[in-house]
Coordinates of C-alpha atoms in Angstrom, one line a residue:
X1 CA 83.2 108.5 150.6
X2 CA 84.5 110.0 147.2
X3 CA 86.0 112.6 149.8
X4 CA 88.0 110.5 151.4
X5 CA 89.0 108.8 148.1
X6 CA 89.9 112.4 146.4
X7 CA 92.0 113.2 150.0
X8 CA 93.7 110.2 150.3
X9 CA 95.0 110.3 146.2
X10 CA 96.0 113.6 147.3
X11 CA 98.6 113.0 149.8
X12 CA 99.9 110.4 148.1
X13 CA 100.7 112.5 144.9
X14 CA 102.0 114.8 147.6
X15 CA 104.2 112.1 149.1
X16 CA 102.9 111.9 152.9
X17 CA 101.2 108.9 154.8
X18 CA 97.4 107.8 153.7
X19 CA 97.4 107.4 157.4
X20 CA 95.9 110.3 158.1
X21 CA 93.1 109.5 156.1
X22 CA 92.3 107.8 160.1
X23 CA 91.2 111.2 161.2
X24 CA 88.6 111.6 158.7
X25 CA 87.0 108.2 159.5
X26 CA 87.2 108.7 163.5
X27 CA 84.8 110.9 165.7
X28 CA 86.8 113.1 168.6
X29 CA 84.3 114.2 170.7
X30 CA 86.4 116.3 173.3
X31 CA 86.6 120.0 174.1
X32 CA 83.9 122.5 174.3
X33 CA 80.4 121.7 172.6
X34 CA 77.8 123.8 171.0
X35 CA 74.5 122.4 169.8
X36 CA 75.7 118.5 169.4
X37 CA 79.4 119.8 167.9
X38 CA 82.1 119.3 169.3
X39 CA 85.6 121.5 168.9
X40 CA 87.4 118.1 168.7
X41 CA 85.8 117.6 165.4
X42 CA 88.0 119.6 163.5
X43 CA 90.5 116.9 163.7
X44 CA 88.3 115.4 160.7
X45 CA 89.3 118.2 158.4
X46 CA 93.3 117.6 159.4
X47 CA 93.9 115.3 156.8
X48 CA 91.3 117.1 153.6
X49 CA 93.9 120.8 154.8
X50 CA 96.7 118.8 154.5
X51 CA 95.9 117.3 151.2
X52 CA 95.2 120.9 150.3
X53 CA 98.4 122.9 151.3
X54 CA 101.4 120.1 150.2
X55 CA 102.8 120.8 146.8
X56 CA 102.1 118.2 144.0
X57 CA 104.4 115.9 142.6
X58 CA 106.9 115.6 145.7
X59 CA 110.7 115.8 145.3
X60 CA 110.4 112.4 147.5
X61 CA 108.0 110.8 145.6
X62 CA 110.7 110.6 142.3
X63 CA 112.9 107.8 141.9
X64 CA 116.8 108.0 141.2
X65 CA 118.1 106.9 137.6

């Protein structure tokens, strides 16, 4: 839970959607699967690499004086 918390605060300091905080809470269980996991699952990580990679403090996230 403090994951998801941490991920979401993230992107929205970085200015994109808490949407796709929805990937981390849903299982996709498609693709090829080795010992119980599935390839899909790496959809759950989408939203903590995003968080990850987008610069801080977004130019969008300002507002005009």
């Amino acid at each position: 839970m403090p994951s998801i918390v941490i991920t979401y605060r993230r992107l929205r300091d970085a200015a994109l959607s808490g949407g796709w905080i929805g990937f981390m809470i849903l299982v996709f269980n498609f693709g090829p699967e080795w010992n119980g996991f599935h390839l899909g699952n790496f959809i759950n990580l989408l939203p903590a690499f995003l968080a990850r990679i987008a610069p801080p403090n977004s130019e969008a996230n300002q507002q005009a004086t």
